[in-house]
PDB file of C-alpha atoms in Angstrom:
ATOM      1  CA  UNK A  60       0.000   0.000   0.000  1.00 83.00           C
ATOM      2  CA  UNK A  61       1.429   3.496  -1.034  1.00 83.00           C
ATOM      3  CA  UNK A  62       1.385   5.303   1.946  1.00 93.00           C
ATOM      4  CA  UNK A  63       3.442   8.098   4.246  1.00 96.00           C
ATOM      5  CA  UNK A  64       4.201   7.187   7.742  1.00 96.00           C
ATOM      6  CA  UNK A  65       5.433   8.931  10.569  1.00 97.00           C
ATOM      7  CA  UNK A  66       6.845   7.577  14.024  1.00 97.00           C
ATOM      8  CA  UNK A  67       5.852   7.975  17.036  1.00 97.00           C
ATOM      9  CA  UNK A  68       2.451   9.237  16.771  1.00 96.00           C
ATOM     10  CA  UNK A  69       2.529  10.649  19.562  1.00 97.00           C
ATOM     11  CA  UNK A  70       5.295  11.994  22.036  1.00 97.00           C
ATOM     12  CA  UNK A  71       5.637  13.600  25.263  1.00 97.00           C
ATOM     13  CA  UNK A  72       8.932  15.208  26.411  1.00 96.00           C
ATOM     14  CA  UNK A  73      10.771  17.720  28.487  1.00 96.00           C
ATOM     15  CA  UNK A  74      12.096  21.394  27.606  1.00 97.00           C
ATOM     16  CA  UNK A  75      15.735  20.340  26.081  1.00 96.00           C
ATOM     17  CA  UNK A  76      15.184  17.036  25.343  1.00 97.00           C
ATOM     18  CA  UNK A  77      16.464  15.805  21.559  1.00 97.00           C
ATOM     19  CA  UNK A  78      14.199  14.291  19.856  1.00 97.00           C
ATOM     20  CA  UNK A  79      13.653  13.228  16.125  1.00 98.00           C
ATOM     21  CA  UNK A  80      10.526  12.519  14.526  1.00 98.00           C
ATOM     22  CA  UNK A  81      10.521   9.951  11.724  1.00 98.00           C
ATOM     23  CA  UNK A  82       8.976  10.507   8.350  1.00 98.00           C
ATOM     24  CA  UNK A  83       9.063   7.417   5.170  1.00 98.00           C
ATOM     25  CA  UNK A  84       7.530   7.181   1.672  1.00 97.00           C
ATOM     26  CA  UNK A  85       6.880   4.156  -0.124  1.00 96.00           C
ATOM     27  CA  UNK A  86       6.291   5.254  -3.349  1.00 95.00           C
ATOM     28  CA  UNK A  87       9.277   6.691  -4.603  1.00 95.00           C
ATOM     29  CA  UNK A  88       8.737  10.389  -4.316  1.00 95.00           C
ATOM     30  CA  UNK A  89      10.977  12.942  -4.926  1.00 94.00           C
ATOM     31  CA  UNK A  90       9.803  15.695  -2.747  1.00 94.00           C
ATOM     32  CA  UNK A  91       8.855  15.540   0.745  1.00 96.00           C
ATOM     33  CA  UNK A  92       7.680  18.241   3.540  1.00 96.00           C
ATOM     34  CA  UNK A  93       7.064  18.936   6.695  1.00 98.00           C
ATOM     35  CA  UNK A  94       4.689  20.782   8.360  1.00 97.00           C
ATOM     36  CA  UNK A  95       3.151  21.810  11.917  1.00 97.00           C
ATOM     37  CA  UNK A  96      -0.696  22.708  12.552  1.00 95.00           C
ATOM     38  CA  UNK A  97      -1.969  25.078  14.982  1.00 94.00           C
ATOM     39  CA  UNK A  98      -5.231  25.944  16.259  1.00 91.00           C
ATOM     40  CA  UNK A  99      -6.179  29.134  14.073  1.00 89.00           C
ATOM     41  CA  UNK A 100      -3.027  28.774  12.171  1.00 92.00           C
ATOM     42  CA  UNK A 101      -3.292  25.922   9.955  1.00 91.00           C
ATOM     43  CA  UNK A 102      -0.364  24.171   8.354  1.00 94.00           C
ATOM     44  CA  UNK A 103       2.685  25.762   8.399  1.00 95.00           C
ATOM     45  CA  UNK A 104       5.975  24.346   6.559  1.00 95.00           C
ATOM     46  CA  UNK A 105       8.629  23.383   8.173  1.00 97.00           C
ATOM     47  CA  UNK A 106      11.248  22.027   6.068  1.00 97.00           C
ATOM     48  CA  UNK A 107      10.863  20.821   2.507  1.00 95.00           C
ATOM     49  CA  UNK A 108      13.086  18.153   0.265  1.00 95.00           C
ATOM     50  CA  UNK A 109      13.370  18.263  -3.575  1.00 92.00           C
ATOM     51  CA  UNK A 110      15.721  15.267  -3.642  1.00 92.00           C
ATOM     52  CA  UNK A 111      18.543  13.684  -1.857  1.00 93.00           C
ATOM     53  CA  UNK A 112      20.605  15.823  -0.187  1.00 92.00           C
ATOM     54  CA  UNK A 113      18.621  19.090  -1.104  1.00 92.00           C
ATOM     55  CA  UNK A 114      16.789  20.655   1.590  1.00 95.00           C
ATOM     56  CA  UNK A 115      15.341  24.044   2.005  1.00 94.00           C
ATOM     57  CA  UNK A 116      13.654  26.056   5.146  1.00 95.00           C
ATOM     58  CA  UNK A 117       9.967  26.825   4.683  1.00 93.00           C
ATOM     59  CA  UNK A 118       8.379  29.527   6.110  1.00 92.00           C
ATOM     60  CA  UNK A 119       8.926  28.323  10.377  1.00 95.00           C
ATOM     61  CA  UNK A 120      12.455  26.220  10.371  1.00 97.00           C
ATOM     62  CA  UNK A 121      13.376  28.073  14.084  1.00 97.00           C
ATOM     63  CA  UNK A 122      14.108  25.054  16.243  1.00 97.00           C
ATOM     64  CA  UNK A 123      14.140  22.188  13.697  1.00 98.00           C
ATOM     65  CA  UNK A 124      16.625  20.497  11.517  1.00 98.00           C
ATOM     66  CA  UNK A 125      15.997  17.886   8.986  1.00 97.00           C
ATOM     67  CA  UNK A 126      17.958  15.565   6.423  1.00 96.00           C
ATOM     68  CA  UNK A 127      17.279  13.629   3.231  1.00 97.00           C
ATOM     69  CA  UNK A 128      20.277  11.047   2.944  1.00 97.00           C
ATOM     70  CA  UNK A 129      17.505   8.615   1.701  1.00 96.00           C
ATOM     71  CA  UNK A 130      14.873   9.160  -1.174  1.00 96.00           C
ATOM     72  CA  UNK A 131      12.083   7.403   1.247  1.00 97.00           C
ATOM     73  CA  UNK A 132      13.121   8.928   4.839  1.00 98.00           C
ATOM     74  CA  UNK A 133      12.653  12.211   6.100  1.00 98.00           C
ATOM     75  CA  UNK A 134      13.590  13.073   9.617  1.00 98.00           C
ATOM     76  CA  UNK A 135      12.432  15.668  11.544  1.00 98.00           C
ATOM     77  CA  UNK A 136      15.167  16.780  14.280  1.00 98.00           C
ATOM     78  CA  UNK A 137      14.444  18.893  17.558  1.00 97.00           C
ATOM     79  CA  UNK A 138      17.802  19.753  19.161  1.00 95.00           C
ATOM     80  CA  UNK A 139      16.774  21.395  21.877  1.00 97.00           C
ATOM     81  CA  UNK A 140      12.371  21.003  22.125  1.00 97.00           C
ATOM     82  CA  UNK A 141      11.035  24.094  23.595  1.00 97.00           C
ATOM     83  CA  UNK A 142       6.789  24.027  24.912  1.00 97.00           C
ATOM     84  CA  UNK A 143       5.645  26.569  21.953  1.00 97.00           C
ATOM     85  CA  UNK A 144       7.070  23.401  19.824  1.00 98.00           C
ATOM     86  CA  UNK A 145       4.083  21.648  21.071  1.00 98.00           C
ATOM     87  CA  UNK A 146       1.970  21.081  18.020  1.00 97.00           C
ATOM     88  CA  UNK A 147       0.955  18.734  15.160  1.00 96.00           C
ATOM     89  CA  UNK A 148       3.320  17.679  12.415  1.00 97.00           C
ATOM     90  CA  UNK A 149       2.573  16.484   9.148  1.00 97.00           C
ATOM     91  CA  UNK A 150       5.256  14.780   7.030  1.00 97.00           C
ATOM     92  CA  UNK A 151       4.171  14.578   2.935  1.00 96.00           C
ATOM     93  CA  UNK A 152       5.449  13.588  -0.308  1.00 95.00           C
ATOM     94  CA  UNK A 153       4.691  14.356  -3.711  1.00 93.00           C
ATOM     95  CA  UNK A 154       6.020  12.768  -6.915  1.00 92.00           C
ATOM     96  CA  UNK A 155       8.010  15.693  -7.983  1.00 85.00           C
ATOM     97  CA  UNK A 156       8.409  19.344  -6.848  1.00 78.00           C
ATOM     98  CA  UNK A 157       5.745  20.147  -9.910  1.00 75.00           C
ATOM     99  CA  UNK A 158       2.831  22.490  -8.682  1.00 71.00           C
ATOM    100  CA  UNK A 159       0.189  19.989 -10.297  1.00 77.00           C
ATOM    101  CA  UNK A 160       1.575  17.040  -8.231  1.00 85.00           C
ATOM    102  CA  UNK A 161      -0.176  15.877  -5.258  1.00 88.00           C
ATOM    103  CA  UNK A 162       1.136  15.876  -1.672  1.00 91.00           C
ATOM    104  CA  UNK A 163       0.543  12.535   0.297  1.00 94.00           C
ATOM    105  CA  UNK A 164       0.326  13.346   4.436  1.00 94.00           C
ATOM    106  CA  UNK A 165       1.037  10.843   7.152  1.00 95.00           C
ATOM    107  CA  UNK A 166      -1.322  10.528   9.855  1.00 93.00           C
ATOM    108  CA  UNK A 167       0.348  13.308  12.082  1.00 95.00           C
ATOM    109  CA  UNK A 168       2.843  13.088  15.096  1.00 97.00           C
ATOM    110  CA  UNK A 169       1.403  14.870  18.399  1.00 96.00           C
ATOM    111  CA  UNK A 170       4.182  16.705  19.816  1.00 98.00           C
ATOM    112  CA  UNK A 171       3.879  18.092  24.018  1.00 98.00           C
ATOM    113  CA  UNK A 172       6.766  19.432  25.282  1.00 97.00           C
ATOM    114  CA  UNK A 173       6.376  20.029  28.946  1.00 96.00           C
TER     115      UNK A 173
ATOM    116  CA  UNK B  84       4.380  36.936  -1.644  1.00 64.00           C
ATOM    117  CA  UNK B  85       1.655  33.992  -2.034  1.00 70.00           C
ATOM    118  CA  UNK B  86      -1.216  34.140   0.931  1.00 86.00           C
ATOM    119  CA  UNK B  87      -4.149  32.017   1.391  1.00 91.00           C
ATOM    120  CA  UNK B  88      -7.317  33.223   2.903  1.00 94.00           C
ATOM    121  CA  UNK B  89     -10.238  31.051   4.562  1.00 95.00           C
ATOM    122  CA  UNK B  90     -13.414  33.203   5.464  1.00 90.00           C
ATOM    123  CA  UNK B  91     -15.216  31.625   8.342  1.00 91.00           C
ATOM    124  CA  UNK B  92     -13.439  29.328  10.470  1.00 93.00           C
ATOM    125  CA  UNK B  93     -16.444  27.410  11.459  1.00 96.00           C
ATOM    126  CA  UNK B  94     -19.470  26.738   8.476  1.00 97.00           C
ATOM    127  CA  UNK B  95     -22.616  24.973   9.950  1.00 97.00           C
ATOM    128  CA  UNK B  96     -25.001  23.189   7.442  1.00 97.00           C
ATOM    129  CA  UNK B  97     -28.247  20.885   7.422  1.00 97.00           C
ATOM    130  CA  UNK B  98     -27.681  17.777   6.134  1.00 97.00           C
ATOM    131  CA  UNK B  99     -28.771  18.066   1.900  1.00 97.00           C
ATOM    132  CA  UNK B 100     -28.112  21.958   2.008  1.00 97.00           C
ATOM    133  CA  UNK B 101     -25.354  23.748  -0.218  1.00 97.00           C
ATOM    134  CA  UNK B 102     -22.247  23.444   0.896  1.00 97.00           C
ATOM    135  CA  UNK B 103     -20.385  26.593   0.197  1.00 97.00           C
ATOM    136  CA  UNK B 104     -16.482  27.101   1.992  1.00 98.00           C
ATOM    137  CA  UNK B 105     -14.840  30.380   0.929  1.00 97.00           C
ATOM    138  CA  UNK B 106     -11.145  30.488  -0.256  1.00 96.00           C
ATOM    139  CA  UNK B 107      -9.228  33.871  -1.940  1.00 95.00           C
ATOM    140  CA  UNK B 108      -5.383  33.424  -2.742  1.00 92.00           C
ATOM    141  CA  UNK B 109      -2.977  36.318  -2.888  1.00 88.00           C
ATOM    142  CA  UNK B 110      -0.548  35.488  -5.853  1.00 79.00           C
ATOM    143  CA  UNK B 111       1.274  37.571  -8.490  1.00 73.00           C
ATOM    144  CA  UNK B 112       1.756  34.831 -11.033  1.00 76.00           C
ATOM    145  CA  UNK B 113      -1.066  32.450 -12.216  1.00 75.00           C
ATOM    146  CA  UNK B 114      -1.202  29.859  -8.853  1.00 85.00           C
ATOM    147  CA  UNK B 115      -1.936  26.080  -8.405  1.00 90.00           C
ATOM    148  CA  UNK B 116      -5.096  24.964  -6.017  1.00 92.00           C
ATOM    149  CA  UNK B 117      -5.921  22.518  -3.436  1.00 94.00           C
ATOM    150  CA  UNK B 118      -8.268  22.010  -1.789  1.00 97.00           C
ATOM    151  CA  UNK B 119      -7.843  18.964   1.478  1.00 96.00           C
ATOM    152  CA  UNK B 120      -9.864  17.544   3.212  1.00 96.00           C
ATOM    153  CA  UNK B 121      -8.634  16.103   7.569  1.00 95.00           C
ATOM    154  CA  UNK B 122     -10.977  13.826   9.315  1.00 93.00           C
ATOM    155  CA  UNK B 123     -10.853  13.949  13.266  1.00 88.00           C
ATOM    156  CA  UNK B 124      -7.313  12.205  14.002  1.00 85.00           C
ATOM    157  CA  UNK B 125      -6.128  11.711  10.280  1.00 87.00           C
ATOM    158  CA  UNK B 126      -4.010  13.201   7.691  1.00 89.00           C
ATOM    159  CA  UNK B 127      -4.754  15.692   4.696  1.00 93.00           C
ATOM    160  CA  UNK B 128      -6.363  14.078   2.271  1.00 93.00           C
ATOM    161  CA  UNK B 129      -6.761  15.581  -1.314  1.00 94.00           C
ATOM    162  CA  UNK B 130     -10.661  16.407  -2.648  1.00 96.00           C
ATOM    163  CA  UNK B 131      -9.579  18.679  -5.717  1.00 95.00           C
ATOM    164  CA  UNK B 132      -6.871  20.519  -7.132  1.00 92.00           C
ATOM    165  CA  UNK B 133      -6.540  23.528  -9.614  1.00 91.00           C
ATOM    166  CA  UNK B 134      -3.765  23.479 -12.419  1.00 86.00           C
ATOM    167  CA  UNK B 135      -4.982  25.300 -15.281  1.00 79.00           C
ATOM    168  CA  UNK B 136      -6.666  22.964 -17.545  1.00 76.00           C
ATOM    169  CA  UNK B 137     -10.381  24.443 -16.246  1.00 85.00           C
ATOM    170  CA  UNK B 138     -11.676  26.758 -14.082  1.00 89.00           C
ATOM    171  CA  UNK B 139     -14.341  24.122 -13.171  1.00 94.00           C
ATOM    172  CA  UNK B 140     -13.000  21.386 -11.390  1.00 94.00           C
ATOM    173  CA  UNK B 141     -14.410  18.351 -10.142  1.00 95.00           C
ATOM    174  CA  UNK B 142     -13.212  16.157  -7.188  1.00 94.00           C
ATOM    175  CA  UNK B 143     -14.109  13.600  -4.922  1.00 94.00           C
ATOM    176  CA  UNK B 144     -16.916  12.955  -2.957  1.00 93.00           C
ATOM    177  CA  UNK B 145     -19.127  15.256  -5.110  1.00 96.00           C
ATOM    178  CA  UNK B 146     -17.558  18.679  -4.190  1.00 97.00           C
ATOM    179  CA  UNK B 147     -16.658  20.810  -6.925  1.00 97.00           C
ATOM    180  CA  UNK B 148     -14.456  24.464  -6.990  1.00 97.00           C
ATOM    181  CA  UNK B 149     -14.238  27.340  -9.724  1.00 95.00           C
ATOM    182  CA  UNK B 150     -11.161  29.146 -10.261  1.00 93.00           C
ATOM    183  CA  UNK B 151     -12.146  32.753 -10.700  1.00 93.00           C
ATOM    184  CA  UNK B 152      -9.465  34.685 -11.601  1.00 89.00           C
ATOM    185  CA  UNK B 153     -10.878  38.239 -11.465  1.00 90.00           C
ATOM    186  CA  UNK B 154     -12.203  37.453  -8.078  1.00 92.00           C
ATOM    187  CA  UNK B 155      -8.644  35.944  -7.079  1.00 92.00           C
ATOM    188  CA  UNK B 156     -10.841  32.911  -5.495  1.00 94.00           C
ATOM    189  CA  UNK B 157     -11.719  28.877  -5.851  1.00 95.00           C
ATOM    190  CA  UNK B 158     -14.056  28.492  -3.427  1.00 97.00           C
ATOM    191  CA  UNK B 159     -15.358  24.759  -2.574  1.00 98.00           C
ATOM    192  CA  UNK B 160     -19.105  24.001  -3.373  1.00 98.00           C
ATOM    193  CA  UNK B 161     -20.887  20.571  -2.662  1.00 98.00           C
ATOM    194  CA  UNK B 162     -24.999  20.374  -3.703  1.00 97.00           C
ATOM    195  CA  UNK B 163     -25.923  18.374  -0.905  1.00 97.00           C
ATOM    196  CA  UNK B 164     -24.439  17.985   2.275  1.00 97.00           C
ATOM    197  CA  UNK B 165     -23.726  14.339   3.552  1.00 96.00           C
ATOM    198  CA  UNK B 166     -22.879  13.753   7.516  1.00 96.00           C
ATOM    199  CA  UNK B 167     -19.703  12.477   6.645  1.00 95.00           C
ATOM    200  CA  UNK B 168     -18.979  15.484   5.223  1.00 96.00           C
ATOM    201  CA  UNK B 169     -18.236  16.747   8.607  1.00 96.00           C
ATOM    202  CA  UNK B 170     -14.496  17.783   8.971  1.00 96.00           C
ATOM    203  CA  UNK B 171     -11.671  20.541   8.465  1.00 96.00           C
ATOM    204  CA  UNK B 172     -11.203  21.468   5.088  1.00 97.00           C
ATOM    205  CA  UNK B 173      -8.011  23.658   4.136  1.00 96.00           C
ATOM    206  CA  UNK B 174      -7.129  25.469   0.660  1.00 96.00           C
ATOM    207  CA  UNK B 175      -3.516  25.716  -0.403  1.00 93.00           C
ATOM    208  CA  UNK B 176      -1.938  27.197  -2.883  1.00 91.00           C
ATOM    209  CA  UNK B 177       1.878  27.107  -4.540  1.00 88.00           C
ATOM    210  CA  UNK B 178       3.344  28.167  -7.717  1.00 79.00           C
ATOM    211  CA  UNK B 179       5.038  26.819 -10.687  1.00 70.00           C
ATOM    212  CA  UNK B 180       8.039  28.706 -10.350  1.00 70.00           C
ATOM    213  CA  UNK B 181       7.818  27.852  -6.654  1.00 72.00           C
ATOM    214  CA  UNK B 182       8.625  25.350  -3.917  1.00 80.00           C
ATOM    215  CA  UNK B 183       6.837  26.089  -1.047  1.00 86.00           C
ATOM    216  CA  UNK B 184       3.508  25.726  -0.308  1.00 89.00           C
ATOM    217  CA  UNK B 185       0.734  27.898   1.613  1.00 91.00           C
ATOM    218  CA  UNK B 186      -2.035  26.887   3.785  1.00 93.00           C
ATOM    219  CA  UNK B 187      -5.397  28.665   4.855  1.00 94.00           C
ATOM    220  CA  UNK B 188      -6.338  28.320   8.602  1.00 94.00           C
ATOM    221  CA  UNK B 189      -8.896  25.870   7.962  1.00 95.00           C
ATOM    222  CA  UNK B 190     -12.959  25.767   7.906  1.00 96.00           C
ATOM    223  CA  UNK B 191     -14.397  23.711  10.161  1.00 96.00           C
ATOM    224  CA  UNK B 192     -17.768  22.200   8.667  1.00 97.00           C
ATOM    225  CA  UNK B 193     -20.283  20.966  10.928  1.00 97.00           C
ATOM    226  CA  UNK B 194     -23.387  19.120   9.571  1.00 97.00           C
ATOM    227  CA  UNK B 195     -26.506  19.079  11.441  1.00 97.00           C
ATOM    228  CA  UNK B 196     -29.232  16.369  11.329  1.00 95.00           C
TER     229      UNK B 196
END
C-alpha cells in the first residue's frame, strides 16, 4: 500500500530534550515536507526536500533540523524542544516538486513538550 | 508573496443543504489549487486541485471548486451535504516557479441532522 508514515504518533517530552521525529515514503517520491498545525493557524511548513541531499527552510524552520540522505526517509530533528514546539506535524510527499503534483500526508505526530 | 485566505473558520449546514467554503489566494503569477480535506485524528487528504486545464474542477466525494481569476478565489461548493462530510477542510496554494507551499487556517464544517 502506497502510503506516508510517521513515528511515534505521539510523544511527550521535556524542555531540552532531543528528539527526532521519523517521516518514510513508499512510493518513490521525490519531494517531501514537513509541516506543523496550529489551532487558528493551519499548516505551516517546516522544512521541505526536492531530492537527496537538497533541503530548504519553509516559512517556520526556528528550532528544527531535517535531512534527506535517503529518497524514502525524512527526519524531523528537535535539538533542543522548547513548549511553543508543542503542536501537530505532518510529514508529505509528492512525486516531484511540480505544482500539479499531489502531496501525500502521514497521519500526524502529536508533539507536548512540557 | 503567495497568501491564502479562509473566510469563516467554522461553516454549519443541514444535512442536503449547499455546501459553500470560501477560499481567496494572494498570488502575483497564475497559482496552483488545493483544496484537502482532515478527518478527526487523520491526515490531509486531497478532494480537488486547480492546475490550469479548467476553471471548473471536479473532485471527490461530489464537491466541486471554480477558479475565478478576477475574483482571485476557488471556493469549494458541494450540492448536498452528507454527515460524513463533517471535517476541516483547508485550501492551499503554490506556484510553478515555486517550492513552497501555503495553507489557509482551515474551515471547520459541521453538519446538522
Amino acid at each position: 500500500e502506497a502510503q506516508v508514515t510517521q513515528n511515534p504518533r505521539y510523544l511527550i517530552t521535556v524542555t531540552g530534550k532531543k528528539l527526532t521525529v521519523t517521516c518514510s515514503q513508499n512510493m518513490n517520491h521525490e519531494y517531501m515536507s514537513w509541516y506543523r498545525q496550529d489551532p487558528g493557524l493551519g499548516l505551516r511548513q517546516i522544512y521541505y526536500s526536492m531530492n537527496v541531499e537538497v533541503t530548504d527552510k519553509g516559512d517556520v524552520p526556528e528550532g528544527y533540523k531535517v535531512s534527506r540522505k535517503e529518497k524514502r526517509n525524512f527526519p524531523l530533528i528537535l535539538e533542543s524542544p522548547s513548549p511553543n514546539q508543542t503542536s501537530l506535524y505532518f510529514c508529505a510527499s509528492s512525486l516531484s516538486r511540480q505544482g500539479s503534483e499531489t502531496q501525500y500526508f502521514g497521519p500526524g505526530t502529536r508533539l507536548l513538550v512540557l | 508573496a503567495q497568501s491564502v485566505t479562509q473566510l469563516g473558520s467554522h461553516v454549519s449546514v443541514s444535512e442536503g443543504a449547499l455546501v459553500l467554503l470560501r477560499c481567496n489566494y494572494s498570488s502575483s503569477v497564475p497559482p496552483y489549487l488545493f483544496w484537502y480535506v482532515q478527518y478527526p485524528n487523520q491526515g490531509l487528504q486531497l478532494l480537488l486541485k486547480y492546475t490550469s486545464a479548467a476553471t471548473l474542477v471536479k473532485g471527490i466525494n461530489g464537491f466541486e471548486a471554480e477558479f475565478k481569476k478576477s475574483e482571485t478565489s476557488f471556493h469549494l461548493t458541494k450540492p448536498s451535504a452528507h454527515m460524513s462530510d463533517a471535517a476541516e477542510y483547508f485550501c492551499a496554494v503554490t506556484l510553478l516557479t515555486g517550492n513552497q507551499f501555503y495553507f489557509g487556517t482551515g474551515t471547520s464544517l459541521t453538519v446538522i441532522p
